[in-house]
Amino acid sequence: MQSTRNTRQRKLIISILKEAHHPLSINEIYDRTTKELPRIAKSTIYRNIDQLLEQNLIDKYYFNDNEIFYRYKESHKDHTHYIICDECKKFHNLPTCPMVEVEEAIEAEGFIIKDHQIQIIGICKNCANK
Ligand SMILES: [Zn+2]
Ligand SMILES: [Zn+2]
């Protein structure tokens, strides 16, 4: 029965991340998960998240002074960066990844790159016009 429960938890966490269409913090994932599974422990959510990261099914982001967020990847190659507006906290995605050339140059030096983060701080057009 243990494995049935684990599968259900995992499926629920994946569907929550999928439906969000933008990165979610661990608290947001926890709040949404407990609506369906009220007794789930936060450590269980962390364990599932770790597995999904290992399997390259989700991406990890740092926003709001290094609060961690997670996003479901549409495919293994899916690679998207986000900016959160400081005012309305809405997510905006970067049209492309500006790191490709930088990574190539660093890799040419023999450095093995595992991941990168881009942090841009600002406010969106709507908030700027208020
Ligand atoms: Zn805004
Ligand atoms: Zn990138």
Short mmCIF file of C-alpha atoms and ligand atoms in Angstrom, two decimals:
data_model
loop_
_atom_site.label_atom_id
_atom_site.label_comp_id
_atom_site.label_asym_id
_atom_site.label_seq_id
_atom_site.Cartn_x
_atom_site.Cartn_y
_atom_site.Cartn_z
CA MET A 1 0.00 0.00 0.00
CA GLN A 2 2.96 2.24 0.69
CA SER A 3 3.82 2.49 -2.99
CA THR A 4 0.22 3.28 -3.99
CA ARG A 5 0.24 6.19 -1.59
CA ASN A 6 3.60 7.38 -2.90
CA THR A 7 2.37 7.27 -6.48
CA ARG A 8 -0.69 9.29 -5.55
CA GLN A 9 1.41 11.94 -3.79
CA ARG A 10 3.80 12.15 -6.70
CA LYS A 11 1.01 12.43 -9.29
CA LEU A 12 -0.70 15.14 -7.31
CA ILE A 13 2.49 17.21 -6.93
CA ILE A 14 3.21 16.87 -10.66
CA SER A 15 -0.31 17.96 -11.59
CA ILE A 16 -0.13 20.96 -9.24
CA LEU A 17 3.14 22.06 -10.83
CA LYS A 18 1.77 21.46 -14.34
CA GLU A 19 -1.39 23.45 -13.76
CA ALA A 20 0.46 26.42 -12.29
CA HIS A 21 2.28 27.23 -15.59
CA HIS A 22 4.88 29.18 -13.61
CA PRO A 23 7.24 28.38 -10.72
CA LEU A 24 5.70 27.66 -7.30
CA SER A 25 7.32 27.99 -3.89
CA ILE A 26 7.38 25.03 -1.54
CA ASN A 27 4.68 26.70 0.58
CA GLU A 28 2.43 27.13 -2.42
CA ILE A 29 2.96 23.47 -3.37
CA TYR A 30 2.26 22.46 0.23
CA ASP A 31 -0.95 24.55 0.45
CA ARG A 32 -2.28 23.09 -2.80
CA THR A 33 -1.27 19.53 -1.94
CA THR A 34 -2.98 19.60 1.46
CA LYS A 35 -6.29 20.52 -0.20
CA GLU A 36 -6.37 16.96 -1.59
CA LEU A 37 -4.15 15.17 0.91
CA PRO A 38 -4.67 17.04 4.20
CA ARG A 39 -2.29 14.83 6.15
CA ILE A 40 0.72 14.99 3.87
CA ALA A 41 3.96 16.05 5.62
CA LYS A 42 6.14 18.80 4.23
CA SER A 43 9.09 16.39 4.33
CA THR A 44 7.18 14.09 1.96
CA ILE A 45 6.74 16.96 -0.45
CA TYR A 46 10.44 17.77 -0.24
CA ARG A 47 11.31 14.12 -0.92
CA ASN A 48 9.08 14.05 -3.99
CA ILE A 49 10.49 17.34 -5.23
CA ASP A 50 14.04 15.99 -4.85
CA GLN A 51 13.14 12.93 -6.92
CA LEU A 52 11.52 15.05 -9.63
CA LEU A 53 14.63 17.24 -9.76
CA GLU A 54 16.87 14.18 -10.08
CA GLN A 55 14.70 12.90 -12.92
CA ASN A 56 14.95 16.29 -14.64
CA LEU A 57 11.17 16.67 -14.66
CA ILE A 58 11.19 19.98 -12.85
CA ASP A 59 13.41 23.07 -12.69
CA LYS A 60 14.54 25.01 -9.65
CA TYR A 61 14.58 28.80 -9.33
CA TYR A 62 15.58 31.35 -6.72
CA PHE A 63 13.42 34.44 -6.24
CA ASN A 64 12.67 36.90 -3.41
CA ASP A 65 16.07 36.75 -1.71
CA ASN A 66 16.74 33.11 -2.48
CA GLU A 67 13.34 31.59 -1.80
CA ILE A 68 13.26 28.39 -3.88
CA PHE A 69 10.60 27.82 -6.55
CA TYR A 70 9.92 24.81 -8.75
CA ARG A 71 8.41 24.48 -12.19
CA TYR A 72 7.30 21.49 -14.24
CA LYS A 73 9.29 21.06 -17.46
CA GLU A 74 7.28 20.47 -20.63
CA SER A 75 10.22 18.42 -21.93
CA HIS A 76 13.79 17.63 -20.90
CA LYS A 77 14.99 20.45 -23.12
CA ASP A 78 12.51 22.95 -21.73
CA HIS A 79 14.60 25.78 -20.31
CA THR A 80 12.91 29.01 -19.26
CA HIS A 81 13.94 31.96 -17.12
CA TYR A 82 11.53 34.14 -15.19
CA ILE A 83 11.38 37.58 -13.66
CA ILE A 84 9.00 38.25 -10.80
CA CYS A 85 7.60 41.77 -10.63
CA ASP A 86 8.54 43.31 -7.28
CA GLU A 87 5.10 44.96 -6.97
CA CYS A 88 2.42 42.57 -8.23
CA LYS A 89 4.55 39.39 -7.89
CA LYS A 90 3.45 38.20 -11.33
CA PHE A 91 5.82 36.04 -13.36
CA HIS A 92 7.17 37.12 -16.74
CA ASN A 93 9.32 34.82 -18.81
CA LEU A 94 12.46 35.76 -20.64
CA PRO A 95 12.07 35.34 -24.40
CA THR A 96 15.38 33.45 -24.71
CA CYS A 97 18.24 32.24 -22.54
CA PRO A 98 21.07 34.77 -22.74
CA MET A 99 23.58 32.36 -21.20
CA VAL A 100 24.24 30.08 -24.17
CA GLU A 101 27.32 31.93 -25.44
CA VAL A 102 28.62 32.55 -21.94
CA GLU A 103 28.38 28.84 -21.15
CA GLU A 104 30.13 27.88 -24.37
CA ALA A 105 33.01 30.20 -23.53
CA ILE A 106 33.30 28.79 -20.00
CA GLU A 107 33.07 25.21 -21.23
CA ALA A 108 35.85 25.94 -23.72
CA GLU A 109 38.00 26.53 -20.63
CA GLY A 110 37.20 23.01 -19.46
CA PHE A 111 34.64 23.99 -16.86
CA ILE A 112 31.70 21.59 -16.49
CA ILE A 113 28.48 23.56 -16.06
CA LYS A 114 25.62 21.88 -14.25
CA ASP A 115 23.07 24.64 -14.12
CA HIS A 116 22.70 28.40 -14.10
CA GLN A 117 20.35 30.94 -12.60
CA ILE A 118 19.47 34.39 -13.84
CA GLN A 119 18.11 36.90 -11.40
CA ILE A 120 16.62 40.11 -12.70
CA ILE A 121 14.94 42.44 -10.25
CA GLY A 122 12.41 45.04 -11.32
CA ILE A 123 8.79 45.99 -11.80
CA CYS A 124 6.53 45.18 -14.76
CA LYS A 125 5.06 47.63 -17.25
CA ASN A 126 1.62 47.71 -15.57
CA CYS A 127 3.07 48.49 -12.16
CA ALA A 128 5.53 51.03 -13.57
CA ASN A 129 2.64 52.95 -15.16
CA LYS A 130 0.65 53.26 -11.93
ZN ZN B 1 3.79 44.19 -11.65
ZN ZN B 2 19.36 29.72 -19.23
#
